[in-house]
PDB file of C-alpha atoms and ligand atoms in Angstrom:
ATOM      1  CA  MET A  73     -32.781   8.004  26.614  1.00 91.00           C
ATOM      2  CA  LYS A  74     -32.568   8.423  22.459  1.00 94.00           C
ATOM      3  CA  MET A  75     -31.064   6.457  19.471  1.00 96.00           C
ATOM      4  CA  GLU A  76     -28.571   7.272  16.697  1.00 96.00           C
ATOM      5  CA  ARG A  77     -26.975   5.562  14.016  1.00 98.00           C
ATOM      6  CA  GLY A  78     -23.545   6.996  13.542  1.00 97.00           C
ATOM      7  CA  LEU A  79     -19.675   6.524  12.163  1.00 98.00           C
ATOM      8  CA  LEU A  80     -17.097   6.214  13.591  1.00 98.00           C
ATOM      9  CA  ARG A  81     -14.370   8.903  13.322  1.00 96.00           C
ATOM     10  CA  LYS A  82     -11.661   8.022  16.103  1.00 94.00           C
ATOM     11  CA  GLY A  83     -11.058   5.674  19.019  1.00 93.00           C
ATOM     12  CA  ILE A  84      -9.096   6.938  22.214  1.00 90.00           C
ATOM     13  CA  GLY A  85      -8.348   5.847  25.160  1.00 87.00           C
ATOM     14  CA  GLY A  86     -11.551   3.507  25.624  1.00 90.00           C
ATOM     15  CA  PHE A  87     -13.512   6.979  24.192  1.00 94.00           C
ATOM     16  CA  TYR A  88     -15.291   6.637  20.706  1.00 96.00           C
ATOM     17  CA  TYR A  89     -16.118   9.486  18.871  1.00 95.00           C
ATOM     18  CA  VAL A  90     -19.016   8.721  16.492  1.00 96.00           C
ATOM     19  CA  GLU A  91     -21.155  11.544  14.607  1.00 96.00           C
ATOM     20  CA  ALA A  92     -24.456  11.611  13.466  1.00 94.00           C
ATOM     21  CA  ALA A  93     -26.554  14.041  12.781  1.00 88.00           C
ATOM     22  CA  ASP A  94     -24.306  16.547  12.440  1.00 87.00           C
ATOM     23  CA  THR A  95     -22.385  16.527  15.654  1.00 93.00           C
ATOM     24  CA  ILE A  96     -20.032  14.542  17.320  1.00 94.00           C
ATOM     25  CA  TYR A  97     -20.795  12.084  20.047  1.00 95.00           C
ATOM     26  CA  GLU A  98     -18.248  11.107  23.097  1.00 96.00           C
ATOM     27  CA  ALA A  99     -19.278   7.245  23.788  1.00 97.00           C
ATOM     28  CA  LYS A 100     -18.265   4.497  26.383  1.00 96.00           C
ATOM     29  CA  ALA A 101     -18.462   0.635  24.156  1.00 96.00           C
ATOM     30  CA  ARG A 102     -20.896  -1.151  26.150  1.00 95.00           C
ATOM     31  CA  GLY A 103     -19.165  -5.080  27.922  1.00 92.00           C
ATOM     32  CA  ILE A 104     -20.184  -6.785  26.249  1.00 92.00           C
ATOM     33  CA  PHE A 105     -18.531  -5.992  22.713  1.00 93.00           C
ATOM     34  CA  ARG A 106     -14.510  -6.486  24.958  1.00 89.00           C
ATOM     35  CA  LYS A 107     -16.176 -10.013  25.957  1.00 92.00           C
ATOM     36  CA  ARG A 108     -16.366 -11.306  22.198  1.00 91.00           C
ATOM     37  CA  GLY A 109     -12.892  -9.923  21.990  1.00 91.00           C
ATOM     38  CA  ILE A 110     -14.412  -7.501  19.326  1.00 93.00           C
ATOM     39  CA  THR A 111     -12.838  -3.764  19.763  1.00 94.00           C
ATOM     40  CA  PRO A 112     -15.232  -0.593  17.386  1.00 96.00           C
ATOM     41  CA  LEU A 113     -12.820   0.522  15.025  1.00 96.00           C
ATOM     42  CA  ALA A 114     -12.612   3.773  12.728  1.00 97.00           C
ATOM     43  CA  GLY A 115     -15.134   2.888   9.636  1.00 98.00           C
ATOM     44  CA  ASP A 116     -17.494   1.335  11.857  1.00 98.00           C
ATOM     45  CA  ILE A 117     -21.074   2.536  11.448  1.00 98.00           C
ATOM     46  CA  VAL A 118     -22.706   2.307  15.044  1.00 98.00           C
ATOM     47  CA  ASP A 119     -25.780   2.394  17.371  1.00 98.00           C
ATOM     48  CA  ILE A 120     -25.793   5.195  20.343  1.00 97.00           C
ATOM     49  CA  SER A 121     -27.920   5.883  22.489  1.00 97.00           C
ATOM     50  CA  ILE A 122     -27.682   9.123  24.119  1.00 96.00           C
ATOM     51  CA  GLU A 123     -28.986   9.152  28.394  1.00 96.00           C
ATOM     52  CA  GLU A 124     -30.580  12.467  29.420  1.00 95.00           C
ATOM     53  CA  ASP A 125     -27.668  13.554  30.988  1.00 95.00           C
ATOM     54  CA  GLY A 126     -25.251  13.552  27.759  1.00 91.00           C
ATOM     55  CA  THR A 127     -23.587  10.012  28.120  1.00 95.00           C
ATOM     56  CA  CYS A 128     -24.186   8.091  25.266  1.00 96.00           C
ATOM     57  CA  THR A 129     -22.680   4.485  24.349  1.00 97.00           C
ATOM     58  CA  ILE A 130     -21.933   2.378  21.563  1.00 98.00           C
ATOM     59  CA  GLU A 131     -24.714  -0.862  21.420  1.00 97.00           C
ATOM     60  CA  GLU A 132     -24.416  -1.847  18.272  1.00 97.00           C
ATOM     61  CA  ILE A 133     -21.499  -2.204  15.424  1.00 97.00           C
ATOM     62  CA  CYS A 134     -22.933  -3.049  12.113  1.00 97.00           C
ATOM     63  CA  GLU A 135     -21.858  -6.038  10.000  1.00 97.00           C
ATOM     64  CA  ARG A 136     -18.639  -4.142   8.268  1.00 97.00           C
ATOM     65  CA  LYS A 137     -17.687  -4.682   4.793  1.00 96.00           C
ATOM     66  CA  ASN A 138     -13.959  -4.952   5.569  1.00 94.00           C
ATOM     67  CA  SER A 139     -11.600  -4.273   8.345  1.00 92.00           C
ATOM     68  CA  LEU A 140      -8.110  -4.664   8.374  1.00 89.00           C
ATOM     69  CA  VAL A 141      -6.067  -4.774  11.144  1.00 85.00           C
ATOM     70  CA  ARG A 142      -2.363  -2.833  10.752  1.00 83.00           C
ATOM     71  CA  PRO A 143      -3.792  -0.221   9.712  1.00 86.00           C
ATOM     72  CA  PRO A 144      -6.828  -0.569  12.432  1.00 90.00           C
ATOM     73  CA  VAL A 145      -9.861   0.518  10.526  1.00 94.00           C
ATOM     74  CA  ALA A 146     -13.278  -0.586   8.955  1.00 96.00           C
ATOM     75  CA  ASN A 147     -15.062  -0.812   5.758  1.00 97.00           C
ATOM     76  CA  LEU A 148     -13.196   1.076   3.139  1.00 96.00           C
ATOM     77  CA  ASP A 149     -14.485   2.046  -0.351  1.00 97.00           C
ATOM     78  CA  GLN A 150     -11.448   2.962  -1.167  1.00 96.00           C
ATOM     79  CA  LEU A 151      -7.445   2.472  -0.939  1.00 94.00           C
ATOM     80  CA  PHE A 152      -4.971   4.750  -2.567  1.00 95.00           C
ATOM     81  CA  LEU A 153      -1.983   3.517  -3.065  1.00 94.00           C
ATOM     82  CA  VAL A 154       1.536   6.217  -2.897  1.00 95.00           C
ATOM     83  CA  VAL A 155       4.023   5.068  -5.220  1.00 96.00           C
ATOM     84  CA  SER A 156       6.685   8.366  -5.529  1.00 97.00           C
ATOM     85  CA  VAL A 157       8.560   8.004  -8.631  1.00 97.00           C
ATOM     86  CA  LEU A 158      11.536   9.036  -7.826  1.00 96.00           C
ATOM     87  CA  HIS A 159      12.980   8.811  -4.256  1.00 94.00           C
ATOM     88  CA  PRO A 160      11.953   6.881  -3.537  1.00 93.00           C
ATOM     89  CA  SER A 161      12.081   4.592  -6.772  1.00 94.00           C
ATOM     90  CA  PRO A 162       9.294   2.305  -7.471  1.00 95.00           C
ATOM     91  CA  ASN A 163       8.906  -1.570  -6.240  1.00 94.00           C
ATOM     92  CA  LEU A 164       6.510  -2.926  -8.550  1.00 96.00           C
ATOM     93  CA  LEU A 165       6.579  -5.768  -6.739  1.00 93.00           C
ATOM     94  CA  VAL A 166       5.431  -3.718  -3.141  1.00 92.00           C
ATOM     95  CA  LEU A 167       2.814  -2.343  -4.885  1.00 94.00           C
ATOM     96  CA  ASP A 168       1.080  -5.570  -6.699  1.00 95.00           C
ATOM     97  CA  LYS A 169       1.004  -7.219  -3.333  1.00 93.00           C
ATOM     98  CA  MET A 170      -0.595  -4.002  -1.544  1.00 92.00           C
ATOM     99  CA  LEU A 171      -3.490  -3.552  -5.012  1.00 94.00           C
ATOM    100  CA  ALA A 172      -3.867  -7.579  -4.176  1.00 94.00           C
ATOM    101  CA  GLY A 173      -4.099  -7.439  -0.844  1.00 91.00           C
ATOM    102  CA  ALA A 174      -6.724  -4.419  -1.319  1.00 92.00           C
ATOM    103  CA  GLU A 175      -8.297  -6.700  -4.233  1.00 93.00           C
ATOM    104  CA  GLU A 176      -8.866 -10.185  -1.944  1.00 91.00           C
ATOM    105  CA  LYS A 177     -10.457  -7.959   1.060  1.00 90.00           C
ATOM    106  CA  GLY A 178     -12.802  -6.666  -1.271  1.00 92.00           C
ATOM    107  CA  ILE A 179     -11.397  -2.214  -1.580  1.00 94.00           C
ATOM    108  CA  SER A 180     -11.569  -1.053  -4.885  1.00 96.00           C
ATOM    109  CA  PRO A 181      -7.445   0.399  -5.037  1.00 96.00           C
ATOM    110  CA  VAL A 182      -6.949   3.496  -7.012  1.00 97.00           C
ATOM    111  CA  ILE A 183      -2.747   4.043  -8.075  1.00 98.00           C
ATOM    112  CA  VAL A 184      -1.559   7.262  -7.904  1.00 98.00           C
ATOM    113  CA  PHE A 185       2.813   8.312  -8.571  1.00 98.00           C
ATOM    114  CA  SER A 186       3.540  10.737  -6.782  1.00 98.00           C
ATOM    115  CA  LYS A 187       6.318  13.793  -7.601  1.00 98.00           C
ATOM    116  CA  THR A 188       5.879  13.161 -10.826  1.00 97.00           C
ATOM    117  CA  ASP A 189       7.749  16.573 -11.072  1.00 97.00           C
ATOM    118  CA  LEU A 190      10.973  14.789 -10.392  1.00 97.00           C
ATOM    119  CA  GLU A 191      11.138  11.950 -13.333  1.00 95.00           C
ATOM    120  CA  ASP A 192       8.428  10.620 -16.656  1.00 95.00           C
ATOM    121  CA  CYS A 193       6.571   7.596 -15.460  1.00 95.00           C
ATOM    122  CA  GLY A 194       5.016   7.075 -18.890  1.00 96.00           C
ATOM    123  CA  GLU A 195       7.219   3.044 -18.608  1.00 95.00           C
ATOM    124  CA  TYR A 196       4.532   2.631 -15.317  1.00 97.00           C
ATOM    125  CA  LEU A 197       1.052   4.362 -17.148  1.00 97.00           C
ATOM    126  CA  GLU A 198       1.530   1.626 -19.431  1.00 96.00           C
ATOM    127  CA  ILE A 199       2.425  -1.416 -17.020  1.00 97.00           C
ATOM    128  CA  TYR A 200      -1.113   0.598 -15.174  1.00 98.00           C
ATOM    129  CA  GLN A 201      -3.489   1.478 -17.602  1.00 96.00           C
ATOM    130  CA  LYS A 202      -3.232  -2.861 -18.735  1.00 96.00           C
ATOM    131  CA  THR A 203      -5.013  -4.029 -15.615  1.00 97.00           C
ATOM    132  CA  GLY A 204      -8.018  -1.613 -15.496  1.00 96.00           C
ATOM    133  CA  ILE A 205      -7.088  -0.026 -12.586  1.00 98.00           C
ATOM    134  CA  PRO A 206      -7.392   3.288 -11.968  1.00 97.00           C
ATOM    135  CA  VAL A 207      -4.268   5.059 -12.423  1.00 98.00           C
ATOM    136  CA  LEU A 208      -3.194   8.635 -11.617  1.00 97.00           C
ATOM    137  CA  THR A 209      -0.350  10.582 -11.415  1.00 98.00           C
ATOM    138  CA  VAL A 210      -0.065  13.316  -8.753  1.00 98.00           C
ATOM    139  CA  SER A 211       3.006  15.872  -8.369  1.00 98.00           C
ATOM    140  CA  SER A 212       2.500  18.056  -5.149  1.00 96.00           C
ATOM    141  CA  VAL A 213       5.012  21.136  -6.149  1.00 96.00           C
ATOM    142  CA  THR A 214       3.334  21.255  -8.847  1.00 97.00           C
ATOM    143  CA  GLY A 215      -0.415  20.322  -7.626  1.00 96.00           C
ATOM    144  CA  ASP A 216      -0.657  18.534 -10.940  1.00 97.00           C
ATOM    145  CA  GLY A 217      -3.585  15.709 -11.025  1.00 97.00           C
ATOM    146  CA  VAL A 218      -4.564  16.886  -7.308  1.00 96.00           C
ATOM    147  CA  ASP A 219      -7.938  17.798  -8.162  1.00 96.00           C
ATOM    148  CA  ARG A 220      -8.348  13.891 -10.071  1.00 97.00           C
ATOM    149  CA  VAL A 221      -7.831  12.577  -6.647  1.00 97.00           C
ATOM    150  CA  ARG A 222      -9.787  14.111  -4.881  1.00 95.00           C
ATOM    151  CA  GLU A 223     -12.205  13.467  -7.406  1.00 96.00           C
ATOM    152  CA  LEU A 224     -12.156  10.086  -6.546  1.00 97.00           C
ATOM    153  CA  LEU A 225     -12.513  10.859  -2.522  1.00 96.00           C
ATOM    154  CA  GLN A 226     -16.022  12.228  -3.113  1.00 96.00           C
ATOM    155  CA  GLY A 227     -18.529  10.439  -1.806  1.00 97.00           C
ATOM    156  CA  LYS A 228     -15.731   7.807  -0.581  1.00 97.00           C
ATOM    157  CA  LEU A 229     -14.024   6.909   3.081  1.00 98.00           C
ATOM    158  CA  SER A 230     -10.578   6.130   2.129  1.00 96.00           C
ATOM    159  CA  ALA A 231      -7.065   5.360   3.425  1.00 94.00           C
ATOM    160  CA  PHE A 232      -3.809   6.267   1.832  1.00 92.00           C
ATOM    161  CA  SER A 233      -0.991   3.617   1.763  1.00 90.00           C
ATOM    162  CA  GLY A 234       2.560   4.082   0.472  1.00 88.00           C
ATOM    163  CA  ASN A 235       6.248   3.630   1.608  1.00 86.00           C
ATOM    164  CA  SER A 236       7.112   6.639   4.286  1.00 86.00           C
ATOM    165  CA  GLY A 237       8.153   9.128   2.635  1.00 91.00           C
ATOM    166  CA  VAL A 238       6.554   9.119  -0.242  1.00 93.00           C
ATOM    167  CA  GLY A 239       4.852  11.816  -0.298  1.00 94.00           C
ATOM    168  CA  LYS A 240       0.815  11.446   0.975  1.00 92.00           C
ATOM    169  CA  SER A 241       0.741  13.660   3.766  1.00 89.00           C
ATOM    170  CA  SER A 242       2.109  16.161   1.397  1.00 93.00           C
ATOM    171  CA  LEU A 243      -0.956  15.568  -1.188  1.00 94.00           C
ATOM    172  CA  LEU A 244      -3.314  15.030   2.040  1.00 90.00           C
ATOM    173  CA  ASN A 245      -2.233  19.500   2.881  1.00 89.00           C
ATOM    174  CA  ARG A 246      -2.692  19.396  -0.410  1.00 91.00           C
ATOM    175  CA  LEU A 247      -6.151  18.092  -1.334  1.00 88.00           C
ATOM    176  CA  ASP A 248      -6.913  20.355   2.180  1.00 80.00           C
ATOM    177  CA  GLU A 249      -4.999  23.325   3.891  1.00 71.00           C
ATOM    178  CA  GLN A 250      -6.934  22.610   6.681  1.00 66.00           C
ATOM    179  CA  LEU A 251      -5.780  19.881   7.309  1.00 67.00           C
ATOM    180  CA  SER A 252      -1.951  20.626   7.724  1.00 62.00           C
ATOM    181  CA  LEU A 253      -0.562  17.790   8.590  1.00 61.00           C
ATOM    182  CA  PRO A 254       2.697  16.828   9.121  1.00 63.00           C
ATOM    183  CA  THR A 255       5.041  16.386   6.564  1.00 65.00           C
ATOM    184  CA  ALA A 256       7.829  14.205   6.724  1.00 57.00           C
ATOM    185  CA  GLU A 257      10.195  17.632   7.883  1.00 56.00           C
ATOM    186  CA  ILE A 258       8.278  18.234  10.779  1.00 50.00           C
ATOM    187  CA  SER A 259       7.423  14.302  12.485  1.00 49.00           C
ATOM    188  CA  GLN A 260      10.925  13.685  12.092  1.00 49.00           C
ATOM    189  CA  LYS A 261      10.408  17.264  14.505  1.00 49.00           C
ATOM    190  CA  LEU A 262       8.103  16.029  16.673  1.00 48.00           C
ATOM    191  CA  GLY A 263       9.979  12.941  17.294  1.00 46.00           C
ATOM    192  CA  ARG A 264       7.024  10.754  15.493  1.00 46.00           C
ATOM    193  CA  GLY A 265       8.687   7.647  14.064  1.00 45.00           C
ATOM    194  CA  ARG A 266       8.132   4.344  12.514  1.00 44.00           C
ATOM    195  CA  HIS A 267       7.173   2.757  16.096  1.00 43.00           C
ATOM    196  CA  THR A 268       5.242   4.908  17.740  1.00 47.00           C
ATOM    197  CA  THR A 269       1.398   3.340  17.343  1.00 51.00           C
ATOM    198  CA  ARG A 270      -1.566   6.420  16.808  1.00 65.00           C
ATOM    199  CA  GLN A 271      -4.900   5.503  16.795  1.00 79.00           C
ATOM    200  CA  VAL A 272      -6.796   5.771  12.905  1.00 89.00           C
ATOM    201  CA  GLU A 273      -8.425   8.963  12.259  1.00 92.00           C
ATOM    202  CA  LEU A 274     -10.873   9.759   9.690  1.00 95.00           C
ATOM    203  CA  LEU A 275     -10.586  13.049   8.873  1.00 92.00           C
ATOM    204  CA  LYS A 276     -14.024  15.649   7.037  1.00 92.00           C
ATOM    205  CA  LEU A 277     -12.982  15.925   3.200  1.00 91.00           C
ATOM    206  CA  GLY A 278     -16.444  16.834   2.153  1.00 90.00           C
ATOM    207  CA  PRO A 279     -19.867  15.383   2.991  1.00 91.00           C
ATOM    208  CA  ASP A 280     -19.319  11.581   3.069  1.00 94.00           C
ATOM    209  CA  THR A 281     -16.325  11.996   2.356  1.00 95.00           C
ATOM    210  CA  TYR A 282     -13.666  10.593   4.010  1.00 95.00           C
ATOM    211  CA  VAL A 283      -9.770  10.002   4.621  1.00 94.00           C
ATOM    212  CA  ALA A 284      -8.795   7.792   6.979  1.00 93.00           C
ATOM    213  CA  ASP A 285      -4.841   9.211   8.522  1.00 85.00           C
ATOM    214  CA  THR A 286      -2.356   6.366   9.163  1.00 80.00           C
ATOM    215  CA  PRO A 287       0.486   7.685   9.605  1.00 69.00           C
ATOM    216  CA  GLY A 288       3.019   5.165  10.742  1.00 68.00           C
ATOM    217  CA  PHE A 289       2.126   2.138   8.922  1.00 73.00           C
ATOM    218  CA  SER A 290       4.388   1.127   6.082  1.00 71.00           C
ATOM    219  CA  SER A 291       2.881  -1.123   3.132  1.00 69.00           C
ATOM    220  CA  VAL A 292       4.374  -3.807   4.418  1.00 68.00           C
ATOM    221  CA  ASP A 293       2.089  -3.794   7.497  1.00 71.00           C
ATOM    222  CA  MET A 294      -1.094  -4.465   5.060  1.00 68.00           C
ATOM    223  CA  ILE A 295       0.450  -6.779   3.152  1.00 63.00           C
ATOM    224  CA  GLN A 296       2.095  -9.825   6.073  1.00 61.00           C
ATOM    225  CA  THR A 297      -1.038  -9.633   7.691  1.00 52.00           C
ATOM    226  CA  GLU A 298      -3.411 -10.661   4.735  1.00 55.00           C
ATOM    227  CA  LEU A 299      -2.563 -14.281   3.701  1.00 77.00           C
ATOM    228  CA  ILE A 300      -4.513 -15.390   0.151  1.00 88.00           C
ATOM    229  CA  ARG A 301      -4.574 -18.925  -0.409  1.00 89.00           C
ATOM    230  CA  LYS A 302      -2.923 -19.701  -3.901  1.00 90.00           C
ATOM    231  CA  GLU A 303      -6.034 -20.936  -5.355  1.00 91.00           C
ATOM    232  CA  ASN A 304      -6.936 -16.769  -5.154  1.00 92.00           C
ATOM    233  CA  LEU A 305      -4.495 -15.621  -6.362  1.00 94.00           C
ATOM    234  CA  ALA A 306      -4.799 -14.818  -9.751  1.00 97.00           C
ATOM    235  CA  HIS A 307      -8.452 -13.664  -9.438  1.00 96.00           C
ATOM    236  CA  ASP A 308      -6.562 -11.119  -7.202  1.00 95.00           C
ATOM    237  CA  PHE A 309      -5.253 -10.025 -10.461  1.00 97.00           C
ATOM    238  CA  ARG A 310      -7.516  -7.712 -12.620  1.00 97.00           C
ATOM    239  CA  GLU A 311      -6.275  -7.992 -16.471  1.00 98.00           C
ATOM    240  CA  PHE A 312      -5.814 -11.972 -15.379  1.00 98.00           C
ATOM    241  CA  ALA A 313      -9.795 -12.561 -15.458  1.00 96.00           C
ATOM    242  CA  PRO A 314     -10.504 -12.447 -18.751  1.00 96.00           C
ATOM    243  CA  TYR A 315      -8.269 -15.685 -19.680  1.00 98.00           C
ATOM    244  CA  LEU A 316      -8.613 -18.523 -16.279  1.00 97.00           C
ATOM    245  CA  ASP A 317     -11.893 -20.457 -17.879  1.00 95.00           C
ATOM    246  CA  GLN A 318      -9.813 -20.653 -20.781  1.00 97.00           C
ATOM    247  CA  CYS A 319      -6.526 -22.211 -19.998  1.00 98.00           C
ATOM    248  CA  ARG A 320      -5.936 -26.073 -20.427  1.00 97.00           C
ATOM    249  CA  PHE A 321      -5.848 -27.238 -17.058  1.00 96.00           C
ATOM    250  CA  PRO A 322      -8.918 -26.527 -14.364  1.00 93.00           C
ATOM    251  CA  SER A 323      -6.007 -26.864 -11.857  1.00 93.00           C
ATOM    252  CA  CYS A 324      -3.710 -24.359 -14.090  1.00 97.00           C
ATOM    253  CA  SER A 325      -1.435 -21.880 -11.745  1.00 97.00           C
ATOM    254  CA  HIS A 326      -0.854 -20.161 -15.255  1.00 98.00           C
ATOM    255  CA  THR A 327       3.259 -20.538 -14.231  1.00 97.00           C
ATOM    256  CA  LYS A 328       4.661 -22.180 -16.743  1.00 96.00           C
ATOM    257  CA  GLU A 329       1.552 -24.970 -17.787  1.00 97.00           C
ATOM    258  CA  LYS A 330       1.051 -25.819 -21.290  1.00 96.00           C
ATOM    259  CA  GLY A 331      -2.113 -24.637 -22.858  1.00 97.00           C
ATOM    260  CA  CYS A 332      -2.530 -21.382 -20.473  1.00 98.00           C
ATOM    261  CA  ALA A 333      -4.269 -18.812 -21.271  1.00 98.00           C
ATOM    262  CA  VAL A 334      -2.243 -16.401 -19.121  1.00 98.00           C
ATOM    263  CA  LEU A 335       0.610 -17.197 -20.683  1.00 98.00           C
ATOM    264  CA  ALA A 336      -0.753 -16.853 -24.000  1.00 98.00           C
ATOM    265  CA  ALA A 337      -2.194 -12.956 -22.760  1.00 98.00           C
ATOM    266  CA  LEU A 338       1.068 -12.471 -21.507  1.00 98.00           C
ATOM    267  CA  GLN A 339       2.889 -13.535 -25.255  1.00 97.00           C
ATOM    268  CA  GLU A 340       0.108 -11.243 -26.966  1.00 97.00           C
ATOM    269  CA  GLY A 341       0.860  -8.167 -25.195  1.00 96.00           C
ATOM    270  CA  LYS A 342      -1.985  -7.911 -23.168  1.00 97.00           C
ATOM    271  CA  ILE A 343      -0.286  -8.289 -19.492  1.00 98.00           C
ATOM    272  CA  ALA A 344       2.468  -6.318 -18.875  1.00 98.00           C
ATOM    273  CA  ARG A 345       5.613  -8.919 -18.412  1.00 98.00           C
ATOM    274  CA  SER A 346       6.839  -6.384 -14.816  1.00 98.00           C
ATOM    275  CA  ARG A 347       2.444  -7.998 -13.520  1.00 98.00           C
ATOM    276  CA  HIS A 348       3.494 -11.970 -14.248  1.00 98.00           C
ATOM    277  CA  GLN A 349       6.387 -10.871 -12.179  1.00 98.00           C
ATOM    278  CA  SER A 350       5.011 -10.590  -9.513  1.00 97.00           C
ATOM    279  CA  TYR A 351       2.214 -12.728  -9.740  1.00 97.00           C
ATOM    280  CA  VAL A 352       4.962 -16.032 -10.137  1.00 96.00           C
ATOM    281  CA  SER A 353       6.817 -14.000  -6.586  1.00 94.00           C
ATOM    282  CA  MET A 354       3.797 -14.428  -5.116  1.00 93.00           C
ATOM    283  CA  TYR A 355       2.211 -17.648  -5.872  1.00 93.00           C
ATOM    284  CA  ASP A 356       6.237 -19.078  -5.278  1.00 92.00           C
ATOM    285  CA  GLU A 357       6.177 -17.031  -1.280  1.00 89.00           C
ATOM    286  CA  ILE A 358       2.763 -18.821  -0.599  1.00 88.00           C
ATOM    287  CA  LYS A 359       2.180 -22.266  -2.639  1.00 86.00           C
ATOM    288  CA  ASN A 360       3.524 -24.128   0.252  1.00 81.00           C
ATOM    289  CA  ILE A 361       1.369 -22.572   3.402  1.00 77.00           C
ATOM    290  CA  LYS A 362      -1.466 -24.770   4.702  1.00 74.00           C
ATOM    291  CA  GLU A 363      -4.264 -24.450   4.884  1.00 72.00           C
ATOM    292  CA  TRP A 364      -4.752 -24.490   8.581  1.00 74.00           C
ATOM    293  CA  GLU A 365      -1.172 -22.543   9.156  1.00 75.00           C
ATOM    294  CA  LEU A 366      -3.901 -19.351   7.024  1.00 70.00           C
ATOM    295  CA  LYS A 367      -6.587 -17.774   9.522  1.00 59.00           C
TER     296      LYS A 367
HETATM  297  P1  LIG B1571       4.681  11.439   3.558  1.00 97.83           P
HETATM  298  O1  LIG B1571       5.724  10.075   4.083  1.00 97.83           O
HETATM  299  O2  LIG B1571       4.106   9.471   2.548  1.00 97.83           O
HETATM  300  O3  LIG B1571       3.639  12.035   4.091  1.00 97.83           O
HETATM  301  O4  LIG B1571       5.564  11.384   2.680  1.00 97.83           O
HETATM  302  P2  LIG B1571       5.766  13.117   2.575  1.00 97.83           P
HETATM  303  O5  LIG B1571       4.817  13.990   2.284  1.00 97.83           O
HETATM  304  O6  LIG B1571       6.107  13.296   4.526  1.00 97.83           O
HETATM  305  O7  LIG B1571       7.109  14.041   1.639  1.00 97.83           O
HETATM  306  C1  LIG B1571       8.251  13.287   2.205  1.00 97.83           C
HETATM  307  C2  LIG B1571       9.000  14.052   1.431  1.00 97.83           C
HETATM  308  O8  LIG B1571       9.133  14.062  -0.639  1.00 97.83           O
HETATM  309  C3  LIG B1571       8.829  15.767   1.349  1.00 97.83           C
HETATM  310  O9  LIG B1571      10.375  15.884   2.092  1.00 97.83           O
HETATM  311  C4  LIG B1571       8.269  16.416   0.558  1.00 97.83           C
HETATM  312  O10 LIG B1571       8.964  17.808   0.583  1.00 97.83           O
HETATM  313  C5  LIG B1571       8.518  15.541  -0.425  1.00 97.83           C
HETATM  314  N1  LIG B1571       7.701  15.935  -1.521  1.00 97.83           N
HETATM  315  C6  LIG B1571       6.142  15.012  -1.459  1.00 97.83           C
HETATM  316  N2  LIG B1571       5.445  15.024  -2.685  1.00 97.83           N
HETATM  317  C7  LIG B1571       6.805  15.967  -3.630  1.00 97.83           C
HETATM  318  C8  LIG B1571       6.599  16.186  -5.146  1.00 97.83           C
HETATM  319  O11 LIG B1571       5.065  15.884  -5.539  1.00 97.83           O
HETATM  320  N3  LIG B1571       7.161  16.866  -5.552  1.00 97.83           N
HETATM  321  C9  LIG B1571       8.226  16.597  -4.679  1.00 97.83           C
HETATM  322  N4  LIG B1571      10.056  16.473  -5.749  1.00 97.83           N
HETATM  323  N5  LIG B1571       8.583  16.653  -4.028  1.00 97.83           N
HETATM  324  C10 LIG B1571       8.244  16.204  -3.281  1.00 97.83           C
HETATM  325 ZN1  LIG B1572      -3.440 -20.832 -16.981  1.00 97.83          ZN
END
């Protein structure tokens, strides 16, 4: 028997596919995981044993940096939040919720404005360039901006999120012709609707470069599972950080208090109004949640 450490690329029907030492092993998980209520996830770093007869077993799951429930994936380095500038038009509150959710989980967000061949995206760039979060623009029709996405993917495990129809599959296909993921037109033919739950699979784009294939998961899935404590929320808006310890009251909620340094930065135009509006809406949604209601 020998042991290898590898990356769990996908799990399906109780079998797990683990990439280790340039090979893909088909493994089963030790019964102990089920007893402990742990499910191996795509993205997990696992130790597998390989018997003489080729039987492989996941013996150990390394501690996760982070994990998501929907889609079920572990150890994401980056989350690309894709928002189309038209068809459909951006919903900035949803985008800001996704951004805060990613920050809360310790996953670096990247904003991608897609379909830039259809509409100018200057007003959105103005808002998001102030946040310090990387902002990219792409068109899968003209190919503009696709190289920059490819650059940011290098050496990382990333996922793409965004509502159905924003152009995620088209972008992934542009990144790697070999992927040929079904885009909207084809998915409909395959009857792959919103309600089909599929396993997450890690697609390999290059050495140490993986993208989680997560069709059928809308951005809303992720938001609902990510409950944020109100005290933490301001920390999930990166551009608020320099001001948070400068408010007059230590318990400042940064929504309406006198002497609030965040509100002052907003007045000076250092923080975009729409970002602060999203913050206030989120704060109002979560402020009455009791400690025991959070997991
Ligand atoms: P997904 O649901 O996010 O994977 O979106 P798809 O990649 O399936 O794209 C949805 C629709 O938008 C399809 O009809 C695509 O042809 C179209 N589309 C995708 N990217 C672009 C783009 O950059 N420009 C334009 N004009 N249309 C696009
Ligand atoms: Zn404040």
